[in-house]
Amino acid sequence: MSTILQGGSDLGTRASSKPVLSIKNLRVSYTTGAGTVNAVDGVSLDIGAGEIFGLAGESGCGKSTIANAVMRLLQSPAKITDGTIELNQRNVLTLSDEELRRTRWREMSMVFQSAMNAMNPVMTIGEQMMDVFTTHEKMPKKEARERAAHLLTLVDITPDRLKAYPHQLSGGMRQRVVIAIALALNPSLLIMDEPTTALDVVVQRDIMAQIKELQQSLGFSVLFITHDISLMVELSHRMAVMYAGRLVEVAPSNVLLDDPLHPYTTALMNAFPPLSGPRTELLGLPDAPPTSAGRPSGCSFHPRCPMAMDACKIQDPVLRPVAEHHDAACLLVPEFVIPSERPAK
Amino acid sequence: MRFLLRRLGFYLIAFWACITLNFFLPRLMPGDPVSRMFAQVQNQMRPDQIAALRQLFGLTNKPLWQQYLDYIGNIFRGDMGISLSRFPTPVSSVISSEIGWTLLLGATSLIIAVVLGNLLGILAAWRRGKFLDSVFPPLLVFVGSFPYFWLAMAALYLFGIVLGWFPLNHAFTDGVEPSFSFSYVADVANHLVLPALTIVLVSIGGWMLGMRNTMIATTAEDYITMARAKGLRSGRIMFHYAARNAMLPSITSFGMSLGFVVGGALLTETVFAYPGIGYQLLNSVQGLDYPLTQGIFLTITTAVLAANFLVDIIYVRLDPRVRVS
Ligand SMILES: Nc1ncnc2c1ncn2[C@@H]1O[C@H](COP(=O)(O)OP(=O)(O)OP(=O)(O)O)[C@@H](O)[C@H]1O
Ligand code: SF4
Ligand SMILES: [Mg+2]
């Protein structure tokens, strides 16, 4: 199984061909009585065709907000204040309601963080699979049922479970059904927001191995969000580490694992094997991540950073290349000049 | 199925408890209430009728268990004794002559209020804060807060007297022979409009608000988000995903109300001089007509239990989760 899970050998070059998803300078804020939180504060990232892209970071750093922004599922009090999100070269943020409806699930689908409650308790799983086909492909019921049955077999569930209701399935099965629904229309992008958090470790591994297999045969791209860094490193080709609404390091997963450059990434990597429960303690970092109280001056990470210097309190590091296919936002790490761009002597 | 059988068992036990209570209550009364009750009609009664009533109230020399068995046997034969206030009509014929009107009025207005109220609630919640949601709930609550009596009189005055659109009283025009002809049905419907309308007006707000609130809570559920993410059409999400779940609590209240329809609508019957159980119940209590009071209560209990069982059946169809629990 672990051979299936071996990803990350590819040095992130896939992203350089036309990206499936391209987020540029995305900003999302939540305005509540307590004030405004910039939950996503200028995030840019590209995901290439067939690439599995991991997004890691502490609870509350803004991962789900990015995922929901891409699906355009954010609702008040969330507001996208800036940026573009291009899916297959089309800006998702400017689609009309009807265009958006057609794009959802056909081009991008999502497995939710709370996938346990993602299915309607009063409809059979068959009905909930079939309506994807009947809506998007105007398929007759009979054919939709056959397609749904086929989908179930993809995730190793016997088609007779089509008649089952969600509560009749185990957690792992329910999650596999949700994944099957997500793959129904062969989308180019699958977003998985902590898809296995509620499951036990064995089931979790099983399911991820299955995703990897399906990903290889169907070729979709994945935006994968999880707290489980070890799982993410195994599964994804490239990873981004997020802190307080910003990406602080982006690199191929194995590079990030062996040679993290940002002190926050190092802390995350040191905290693995699997993170679960209260993140801050396991990270061995003092204090909590910045919240609505506002962002610290200079580098947001400086109050907790073991390497912080005086300059960190003043200067805000930007995310920039620090090695080939490797970006980081830390004053300690010198900028990397791509060889071809080096000024000729 | 096992769930339904268990429920049925429960209702049968409740029914039995109710009949038994009905049997013992008069026997627990001090003195000889029966003689007092009979006083007003005694001289019109034939001896065998008095004997039957005495038996009904346990004033015979038979052992208690024998009386109990006789009583239950009578109930199942539909024999609930003889009405004192409408002597010598049997209680069962008093009830059966009125219950049709009560059911017609009660069920019609309840169903209209529930269907319309829930539909309005669904739409208001779906377009939260928009026109329907900001105008209807306060308006209906306002109307619902009027004393019913006042509202009914106003409707009667406006639509009955001033505009003359609808008849002022009774369930059908005097002297018309009940039949299954179109003209008779139309006449009955015409007489039904005002009484039913006033009941709908005062009750619809509650249904709408209840549905709106559950519906809003439901739209925050994860499966609604997923349904939106799936790119389903708004109407499908609203009805198949949100409303189907939000409806469940409404079904329970509907069952309750349906059962109590049988108790009649006293105020409506009074204002519109509409026949029905409510008025009979009032009369029987005022006239110390114990057999009739008991008969009506027994009928109401039976109806409430039956309606609840009906709701259980519907519920099982709508919520698969109760099938296992
Ligand atoms: N509905 C909301 N109202 C107000 N603020 C919110 C809301 N949802 C999220 N936030 C804010 O946005 C920040 C990012 O939330 P988000 O759910 O994206 O975090 P996350 O990285 O997915 O966390 P987790 O790992 O716990 O799922 C949070 O710190 C919170 O302050
Ligand atoms: S910029 Fe300074 S505070 Fe921020 S991560 Fe680097 S060393 Fe730490
Ligand atoms: Mg999240």
XYZ file of C-alpha atoms and ligand atoms in Angstrom:
710
model
C 0.000 0.000 0.000
C 2.772 2.397 0.815
C 3.984 2.137 -2.760
C 0.639 3.472 -3.849
C 1.055 6.318 -1.449
C 4.458 7.213 -2.768
C 4.034 10.555 -4.407
C 6.233 13.543 -4.314
C 9.018 12.343 -6.556
C 7.973 14.793 -9.193
C 9.702 18.106 -8.576
C 6.637 20.228 -9.020
C 7.193 20.834 -12.690
C 3.610 19.993 -13.525
C 2.475 23.322 -12.266
C 4.397 25.061 -14.972
C 2.216 23.691 -17.763
C -1.207 25.331 -17.981
C -2.561 25.190 -14.444
C -5.969 23.708 -13.736
C -6.431 26.049 -10.819
C -4.737 29.388 -10.528
C -5.364 31.583 -7.513
C -3.930 35.079 -7.619
C -3.674 37.359 -4.615
C -6.847 36.056 -2.979
C -8.123 37.992 0.008
C -11.083 36.924 2.103
C -12.299 38.609 5.243
C -14.963 37.794 7.798
C -16.643 40.793 9.340
C -18.483 40.130 12.566
C -19.400 42.087 15.640
C -15.954 41.339 16.999
C -14.277 43.019 14.035
C -12.794 41.991 10.715
C -10.587 38.937 10.309
C -8.478 38.698 7.184
C -8.720 34.947 7.042
C -6.997 34.746 3.660
C -4.559 37.553 3.095
C -3.070 37.610 -0.380
C -2.701 33.968 -1.350
C -1.495 32.904 -4.802
C -1.050 29.339 -5.920
C -1.184 27.205 -9.052
C -2.203 23.588 -9.308
C -1.169 21.761 -12.464
C -3.017 19.079 -14.362
C -2.864 15.790 -12.515
C -1.117 17.358 -9.580
C -1.904 16.645 -5.946
C -1.344 19.832 -4.044
C -1.301 19.797 -0.239
C -2.267 22.714 1.964
C -1.094 22.445 5.560
C -1.358 24.699 8.572
C -2.783 25.063 12.027
C -6.466 25.177 12.726
C -7.936 28.543 11.811
C -5.184 29.593 9.423
C -7.641 29.851 6.532
C -7.433 26.549 4.652
C -11.159 25.887 4.417
C -11.747 29.487 3.496
C -9.567 29.033 0.420
C -11.351 25.809 -0.493
C -14.773 27.396 -0.142
C -13.685 30.456 -2.072
C -12.707 28.254 -5.004
C -16.098 26.527 -4.927
C -17.670 29.940 -4.389
C -19.476 28.601 -1.386
C -18.508 31.403 0.964
C -21.482 33.092 2.552
C -21.902 36.132 4.712
C -20.017 37.207 6.827
C -17.259 36.043 4.462
C -16.332 38.406 1.669
C -13.794 38.043 -1.107
C -12.151 41.449 -1.183
C -9.505 40.899 -3.825
C -7.939 38.459 -6.219
C -8.907 36.065 -8.986
C -9.520 32.345 -9.044
C -9.103 30.762 -12.447
C -10.329 27.269 -13.054
C -9.337 25.962 -16.468
C -8.566 29.535 -17.502
C -11.940 30.907 -16.454
C -12.399 33.256 -13.535
C -14.727 31.490 -11.136
C -15.487 34.706 -9.280
C -17.171 36.385 -12.227
C -19.356 33.477 -13.387
C -23.095 34.078 -13.413
C -25.177 31.946 -11.072
C -26.190 29.600 -13.853
C -22.651 29.306 -15.213
C -21.446 28.638 -11.708
C -24.057 25.943 -11.210
C -22.961 24.208 -14.390
C -19.290 24.517 -13.496
C -19.697 23.088 -10.044
C -19.148 19.364 -9.885
C -18.535 19.122 -13.618
C -15.194 20.951 -13.413
C -14.604 21.073 -9.686
C -15.971 19.010 -6.872
C -15.351 18.885 -3.178
C -15.201 16.446 -0.308
C -16.124 18.434 2.754
C -14.400 18.702 6.080
C -17.590 17.542 7.727
C -18.222 14.810 5.206
C -20.029 12.795 7.855
C -22.958 15.196 7.599
C -22.583 15.929 3.935
C -25.330 13.543 2.920
C -29.026 14.192 3.192
C -30.330 11.830 5.882
C -33.727 11.343 4.249
C -32.558 10.404 0.755
C -30.907 7.159 -0.280
C -27.313 7.388 -1.359
C -28.460 6.242 -4.787
C -30.780 9.235 -5.172
C -27.994 11.536 -4.035
C -25.630 10.093 -6.596
C -28.143 10.003 -9.401
C -29.235 13.609 -9.130
C -25.744 14.660 -10.174
C -26.232 12.823 -13.464
C -29.833 13.768 -14.017
C -29.060 17.426 -13.392
C -25.782 17.844 -15.232
C -26.120 15.312 -18.016
C -29.889 15.203 -18.414
C -29.596 11.470 -18.168
C -32.665 9.264 -17.821
C -33.075 7.737 -14.360
C -32.252 4.233 -15.458
C -28.946 5.196 -16.974
C -28.124 7.408 -14.000
C -28.692 4.439 -11.724
C -26.275 2.341 -13.741
C -23.678 5.078 -13.591
C -24.168 5.428 -9.842
C -23.785 1.673 -9.401
C -20.582 1.783 -11.386
C -19.266 4.652 -9.277
C -19.866 2.691 -6.107
C -17.821 -0.212 -7.389
C -14.982 2.248 -8.025
C -14.752 2.800 -4.293
C -15.267 -0.897 -3.452
C -18.871 -0.696 -2.373
C -21.380 -3.155 -3.760
C -24.082 -1.552 -5.920
C -26.877 -2.968 -3.745
C -26.030 -0.220 -1.246
C -27.591 2.306 -3.603
C -30.817 1.746 -1.725
C -29.180 2.391 1.647
C -29.647 5.563 3.631
C -26.599 7.396 4.959
C -27.170 6.298 8.547
C -27.011 2.685 7.470
C -23.400 2.990 6.365
C -20.259 3.024 8.472
C -18.228 6.224 8.633
C -15.622 4.906 6.236
C -18.227 3.756 3.732
C -20.064 7.024 3.911
C -16.847 8.846 3.201
C -16.128 6.619 0.226
C -19.600 7.307 -1.103
C -18.967 11.032 -0.806
C -15.723 10.590 -2.725
C -17.520 8.571 -5.366
C -20.105 11.346 -5.716
C -17.293 13.867 -6.017
C -15.799 11.925 -8.916
C -19.117 11.360 -10.667
C -18.608 13.844 -13.483
C -14.885 13.347 -13.859
C -13.965 16.851 -12.662
C -10.599 18.377 -13.408
C -10.199 19.513 -9.816
C -11.089 17.651 -6.637
C -10.913 19.612 -3.407
C -10.586 17.551 -0.268
C -10.910 19.451 2.975
C -9.732 17.151 5.740
C -11.597 14.277 4.189
C -10.647 11.680 6.763
C -10.404 13.551 10.049
C -13.313 11.736 11.636
C -12.122 8.270 10.654
C -9.737 5.914 12.395
C -6.219 5.654 11.071
C -6.560 2.360 9.218
C -9.680 3.412 7.347
C -8.080 6.770 6.686
C -5.036 5.177 5.017
C -7.227 2.845 3.046
C -9.282 5.654 1.654
C -6.295 7.792 0.788
C -4.663 4.902 -1.030
C -7.856 4.534 -3.000
C -7.889 8.238 -3.871
C -4.315 8.018 -5.056
C -5.207 5.070 -7.263
C -8.246 6.815 -8.706
C -6.228 9.961 -9.215
C -3.669 8.046 -11.237
C -6.241 6.382 -13.439
C -8.547 9.366 -13.898
C -5.943 12.128 -13.861
C -7.773 14.821 -11.925
C -5.926 17.447 -9.893
C -6.345 17.582 -6.156
C -6.284 20.343 -3.592
C -5.727 18.356 -0.438
C -6.157 19.870 3.006
C -5.277 17.952 6.136
C -3.786 18.240 9.587
C -1.960 15.002 9.045
C 1.381 16.165 7.666
C 2.782 12.684 7.224
C -0.221 11.667 5.164
C 0.091 14.817 3.128
C 3.793 14.365 2.462
C 3.171 10.820 1.297
C 0.281 11.714 -0.920
C 0.887 15.101 -2.476
C 3.339 16.180 -5.116
C 3.639 19.708 -3.870
C 2.716 21.357 -0.630
C 2.105 24.785 0.733
C 2.383 25.692 4.381
C -0.045 28.324 5.504
C 0.195 30.596 8.487
C -2.320 33.223 9.565
C -3.926 33.621 6.170
C -0.765 33.515 4.075
C 1.399 30.910 2.427
C 4.815 30.891 4.080
C 6.467 28.087 2.133
C 5.691 26.204 -1.076
C 7.792 23.339 -2.385
C 7.657 19.737 -3.577
C 6.583 17.602 -0.646
C 9.772 15.594 -0.253
C 11.851 18.770 -0.344
C 9.680 20.280 2.326
C 10.022 17.140 4.381
C 13.810 16.855 4.110
C 14.791 20.464 3.876
C 12.222 22.888 5.263
C 13.480 26.461 5.143
C 10.813 28.367 7.024
C 10.968 28.023 10.820
C 7.217 27.433 10.931
C 7.482 24.568 8.464
C 10.263 23.101 10.562
C 8.025 23.249 13.595
C 5.214 21.555 11.670
C 7.525 18.840 10.384
C 8.934 18.234 13.842
C 5.472 17.806 15.166
C 4.755 14.863 12.933
C 3.880 11.922 13.095
C 0.216 12.808 12.807
C -1.084 15.960 14.271
C -4.382 15.815 15.941
C -5.862 17.437 18.948
C -4.741 20.872 20.048
C -2.197 21.910 17.458
C -0.329 24.584 19.342
C 0.883 22.267 22.078
C 2.059 19.573 19.745
C 3.909 22.081 17.666
C 5.989 22.970 20.659
C 5.420 26.597 19.827
C 4.525 29.198 22.419
C 1.225 31.066 22.240
C -1.524 30.646 19.722
C -1.628 31.686 16.074
C -2.823 35.227 15.401
C -6.582 35.605 15.404
C -9.050 38.409 15.109
C -6.854 40.369 17.489
C -4.918 41.339 14.389
C -1.699 40.500 12.715
C 1.594 41.165 14.551
C 3.885 43.729 12.998
C 6.609 42.566 10.645
C 6.620 38.787 10.167
C 3.329 37.483 11.598
C 5.170 34.498 12.973
C 7.730 36.460 14.967
C 6.082 36.242 18.413
C 6.340 32.459 18.217
C 9.399 32.037 16.044
C 12.403 30.474 17.761
C 14.712 32.165 15.207
C 13.177 35.636 15.339
C 15.544 38.575 14.957
C 14.968 42.244 15.611
C 14.294 42.890 11.942
C 11.414 40.382 12.015
C 9.372 42.755 14.157
C 9.549 45.434 11.527
C 9.975 43.871 8.133
C 7.241 41.738 6.602
C 8.817 38.970 4.513
C 7.174 38.201 1.173
C 6.839 34.797 -0.396
C 9.613 34.543 -2.995
C 11.775 31.880 -4.628
C 14.492 30.573 -2.350
C 15.554 27.584 -4.432
C 14.389 25.958 -7.614
C 10.639 25.213 -7.309
C 10.831 26.344 -3.716
C 9.309 29.525 -2.287
C 9.485 30.784 1.266
C 8.622 33.903 3.220
C 11.304 34.343 5.842
C 13.951 37.002 6.315
C 16.495 34.357 7.269
C 16.360 32.660 3.905
C 18.108 34.485 1.082
C 16.310 34.961 -2.184
C 17.211 32.537 -4.911
C 17.906 33.898 -8.333
C 16.876 31.541 -11.057
C 20.040 30.758 -13.112
C 18.642 31.953 -16.421
C 17.634 35.248 -14.860
C 21.072 35.910 -13.361
C 22.509 39.051 -14.867
C 25.242 38.142 -17.357
C 28.743 39.258 -16.385
C -42.378 -2.168 10.551
C -41.385 -3.167 14.068
C -41.397 0.499 14.945
C -44.987 0.838 13.731
C -46.120 -2.283 15.591
C -44.581 -0.951 18.778
C -46.350 2.355 18.286
C -49.626 0.601 17.575
C -49.225 -1.385 20.770
C -48.641 1.819 22.661
C -51.757 3.444 21.248
C -53.889 0.420 22.031
C -52.745 0.516 25.617
C -53.436 4.244 25.795
C -56.892 3.635 24.359
C -57.612 0.927 26.880
C -56.426 3.151 29.730
C -58.746 5.859 28.509
C -61.839 3.647 28.345
C -61.040 2.256 31.745
C -60.757 5.717 33.209
C -64.067 6.596 31.591
C -65.586 3.554 33.241
C -64.313 4.267 36.729
C -64.776 8.024 36.931
C -68.570 8.079 37.470
C -68.262 5.203 39.915
C -65.822 7.220 41.982
C -68.200 10.135 42.262
C -69.624 10.574 45.745
C -73.317 10.036 46.431
C -75.663 9.172 43.634
C -74.850 11.579 40.820
C -76.973 9.533 38.508
C -80.180 10.205 40.338
C -79.409 13.889 40.258
C -78.711 13.760 36.561
C -81.781 11.730 35.884
C -84.014 14.025 37.836
C -84.655 16.287 34.899
C -85.626 13.542 32.501
C -86.866 10.831 34.844
C -90.511 11.157 34.096
C -89.913 10.890 30.346
C -87.906 7.717 30.641
C -89.073 4.211 30.198
C -87.999 1.911 32.993
C -85.746 -0.122 30.715
C -83.903 3.035 29.681
C -83.334 3.979 33.280
C -82.023 0.538 33.906
C -79.628 0.868 31.007
C -78.319 4.173 32.276
C -77.975 2.863 35.792
C -75.975 0.053 34.364
C -73.805 2.495 32.456
C -73.015 4.268 35.704
C -72.501 1.204 37.770
C -75.653 1.356 39.849
C -76.539 -2.245 39.343
C -75.890 -5.109 41.641
C -73.658 -6.898 39.208
C -70.044 -7.412 40.319
C -67.641 -4.732 39.126
C -65.775 -6.944 36.661
C -69.060 -7.911 35.027
C -70.023 -4.268 34.684
C -66.593 -3.529 33.231
C -66.902 -6.230 30.606
C -70.424 -5.080 29.703
C -69.160 -1.540 29.403
C -66.328 -2.470 27.080
C -68.649 -4.604 25.041
C -71.022 -1.658 24.660
C -68.221 0.676 23.611
C -67.155 -1.671 20.874
C -70.726 -1.901 19.667
C -70.712 1.897 19.502
C -73.202 2.109 22.353
C -72.220 5.004 24.580
C -75.538 5.375 26.338
C -78.326 7.868 25.924
C -77.958 11.604 25.900
C -79.780 13.290 28.760
C -79.975 16.736 27.250
C -81.314 15.412 23.970
C -83.256 12.586 25.504
C -83.883 9.962 24.278
C -81.335 10.189 21.443
C -78.433 7.805 21.885
C -75.061 9.492 22.389
C -73.676 7.792 19.320
C -76.305 9.338 17.051
C -75.781 12.794 18.567
C -72.086 12.505 17.815
C -72.464 10.999 14.377
C -74.963 13.642 13.289
C -72.472 16.399 14.139
C -69.110 14.868 13.465
C -69.330 15.100 9.698
C -69.590 18.885 9.857
C -66.835 19.117 12.399
C -64.545 16.991 10.262
C -65.410 18.925 7.130
C -64.710 22.297 8.715
C -61.743 21.225 10.829
C -59.940 19.144 8.250
C -60.480 21.617 5.426
C -59.158 24.573 7.380
C -56.319 22.596 8.961
C -55.103 21.214 5.652
C -55.262 24.585 3.933
C -53.442 26.283 6.817
C -50.759 23.592 6.982
C -50.088 23.349 3.265
C -50.150 27.082 2.642
C -48.334 27.964 5.854
C -45.549 25.485 5.266
C -45.155 26.528 1.661
C -44.903 30.172 2.676
C -42.437 29.229 5.406
C -40.258 27.312 2.943
C -40.191 30.178 0.459
C -39.615 32.819 3.125
C -36.667 30.916 4.557
C -35.226 30.246 1.125
C -35.335 33.932 0.252
C -34.495 35.082 3.694
C -34.868 38.792 4.239
C -36.590 39.294 0.888
C -40.152 40.474 0.300
C -42.054 37.373 1.367
C -39.920 36.954 4.448
C -40.181 40.536 5.619
C -43.888 41.103 4.935
C -45.754 37.883 5.663
C -44.555 36.742 9.079
C -45.297 40.038 10.882
C -48.579 40.438 8.989
C -49.804 36.951 9.831
C -48.695 37.215 13.430
C -50.604 40.482 13.610
C -53.756 38.903 12.203
C -53.284 35.861 14.422
C -53.097 38.026 17.510
C -56.658 39.329 17.073
C -59.186 37.696 19.356
C -60.725 35.023 17.144
C -64.223 36.052 18.060
C -63.595 39.592 16.909
C -61.994 38.501 13.665
C -64.820 36.103 12.870
C -67.428 38.762 13.523
C -65.550 41.200 11.322
C -65.371 38.659 8.493
C -69.024 37.871 8.912
C -69.919 41.528 8.821
C -67.727 42.394 5.848
C -68.180 39.375 3.579
C -71.585 38.270 4.806
C -73.520 41.431 5.491
C -71.816 44.301 3.642
C -70.625 42.503 0.541
C -73.092 39.662 0.764
C -70.687 37.194 -0.865
C -71.246 34.395 1.579
C -74.163 33.107 3.677
C -74.332 34.248 7.268
C -74.881 30.984 9.055
C -75.489 27.220 9.009
C -73.777 24.574 6.975
C -76.255 24.583 4.102
C -79.334 26.529 3.086
C -82.359 25.706 5.195
C -84.787 23.350 3.583
C -82.325 21.987 1.024
C -82.295 18.225 0.983
C -78.812 16.753 1.440
C -77.831 14.859 -1.709
C -74.817 14.221 -3.849
C -75.878 16.757 -6.427
C -73.618 19.533 -7.605
C -75.898 22.228 -6.294
C -75.888 20.738 -2.799
C -72.090 20.368 -2.734
C -71.688 23.935 -4.004
C -74.101 25.144 -1.351
C -72.147 23.383 1.383
C -68.863 24.742 0.053
C -70.298 28.226 -0.032
C -71.347 27.963 3.596
C -67.909 26.597 4.484
C -65.856 29.489 3.114
C -66.186 32.030 5.913
C -65.833 29.675 8.883
C -62.844 27.947 7.300
C -61.259 31.196 6.159
C -61.278 32.664 9.648
C -59.709 29.541 11.133
C -57.034 29.528 8.426
C -56.295 33.207 9.013
C -55.610 32.826 12.700
C -53.625 29.605 12.451
C -51.553 29.981 9.286
C -49.010 32.357 10.845
C -47.919 29.768 13.366
C -47.365 27.153 10.673
C -45.456 29.578 8.507
C -43.176 30.787 11.282
C -42.501 27.291 12.550
C -41.583 26.068 9.101
C -39.511 29.146 8.338
C -37.420 28.720 11.453
C -36.723 25.020 11.026
C -36.020 25.614 7.371
C -33.447 28.299 8.183
C -31.766 25.970 10.636
C -31.786 23.249 7.976
C -30.211 25.414 5.290
C -27.144 25.717 7.534
C -26.669 21.947 7.403
C -23.666 20.525 5.602
C -25.753 18.469 3.225
C -27.298 21.669 1.894
C -23.844 23.105 1.228
C -22.913 19.890 -0.516
C -26.094 19.999 -2.576
C -25.216 23.522 -3.675
C -21.668 22.458 -4.455
C -23.086 19.641 -6.580
C -24.558 22.254 -8.870
C -28.140 21.115 -8.346
C -30.933 23.460 -9.268
C -32.211 25.732 -6.566
C -35.694 24.208 -6.584
C -34.397 20.716 -6.056
C -32.201 21.781 -3.173
C -35.049 23.718 -1.612
C -37.608 20.925 -1.721
C -35.708 17.648 -1.815
C -32.836 18.555 0.458
C -33.990 21.362 2.747
C -37.784 21.166 2.980
C -37.936 17.395 3.254
C -35.888 17.603 6.404
C -37.427 20.776 7.761
C -40.911 19.318 7.334
C -40.435 16.587 9.917
C -41.283 18.599 13.044
C -44.277 20.090 11.205
C -45.647 16.620 10.583
C -45.760 15.961 14.303
C -47.669 19.153 15.043
C -49.989 18.377 12.153
C -50.833 15.024 13.722
C -51.621 16.649 17.045
C -53.874 19.250 15.458
C -55.561 16.668 13.267
C -56.571 14.665 16.307
C -58.023 17.665 18.070
C -60.081 18.660 15.030
C -62.625 16.146 16.299
C -63.152 18.282 19.391
C -64.825 20.841 17.159
C -64.301 24.557 16.841
C -66.575 26.026 19.460
C -66.086 29.706 18.649
C -66.488 29.189 14.933
C -69.585 27.113 15.473
C -70.978 29.834 17.709
C -70.300 32.806 15.437
C -71.449 31.131 12.239
C -74.126 28.940 13.845
C -72.295 26.068 12.218
C -73.161 22.565 13.374
C -70.428 20.652 15.139
C -69.076 18.800 18.112
C -67.749 21.871 19.904
C -71.218 23.217 20.573
C -72.498 19.789 21.621
C -69.653 19.460 24.068
C -70.435 22.822 25.601
C -74.105 21.920 25.856
C -73.428 18.576 27.408
C -71.213 20.082 30.069
C -73.710 22.801 30.877
C -76.603 20.381 30.908
C -74.795 17.833 33.106
C -75.200 15.402 30.234
C -72.503 13.020 31.411
C -73.075 10.298 28.849
C -72.666 12.777 26.003
C -69.610 14.459 27.553
C -67.969 11.122 28.048
C -68.878 9.985 24.576
C -67.353 13.071 23.031
C -64.192 12.790 25.092
C -63.858 9.184 24.121
C -64.257 10.140 20.473
C -61.633 12.863 20.769
C -59.193 10.514 22.460
C -59.700 7.908 19.807
C -59.186 10.487 17.080
C -56.020 11.870 18.672
C -54.576 8.392 18.999
C -55.557 7.455 15.464
C -54.126 10.697 14.055
C -50.884 10.109 15.878
C -50.652 6.634 14.471
C -51.301 8.030 11.019
C -48.485 10.520 11.555
C -46.187 7.705 12.646
C -46.908 5.949 9.370
C -46.159 9.102 7.389
C -43.071 9.771 9.461
C -41.636 6.365 8.749
C -42.065 7.050 5.056
C -40.342 10.415 5.327
C -37.561 9.783 7.809
C -35.705 6.528 7.261
C -33.834 6.947 10.516
C -36.832 6.077 12.665
C -37.112 2.764 10.873
C -34.109 1.436 12.728
C -34.314 3.131 16.102
N -18.314 31.992 9.743
C -17.242 32.687 10.207
N -17.434 33.853 10.848
C -16.383 34.569 11.319
N -15.111 34.197 11.180
C -14.846 33.041 10.560
C -15.897 32.223 10.042
N -15.365 31.135 9.465
C -14.029 31.271 9.620
N -13.713 32.403 10.270
C -12.370 32.907 10.582
O -11.526 32.574 9.520
C -10.364 31.938 9.977
C -10.020 30.807 9.033
O -11.024 29.819 9.107
P -10.936 28.479 8.285
O -12.171 27.701 8.552
O -10.622 28.797 6.876
O -9.689 27.771 8.965
P -9.074 26.323 8.676
O -7.650 26.533 8.350
O -9.894 25.577 7.711
O -9.164 25.677 10.115
P -9.460 24.139 10.479
O -8.191 23.424 10.302
O -9.862 24.228 11.925
O -10.544 23.656 9.600
C -10.636 31.486 11.395
O -9.547 31.749 12.209
C -11.811 32.289 11.835
O -11.347 33.347 12.647
S 11.006 36.243 9.226
Fe 11.899 36.144 11.250
S 10.137 35.725 12.531
Fe 9.527 35.323 10.503
S 9.873 33.201 10.246
Fe 11.695 34.169 9.501
S 12.999 34.277 11.252
Fe 11.022 33.787 12.041
Mg -11.084 23.878 7.807
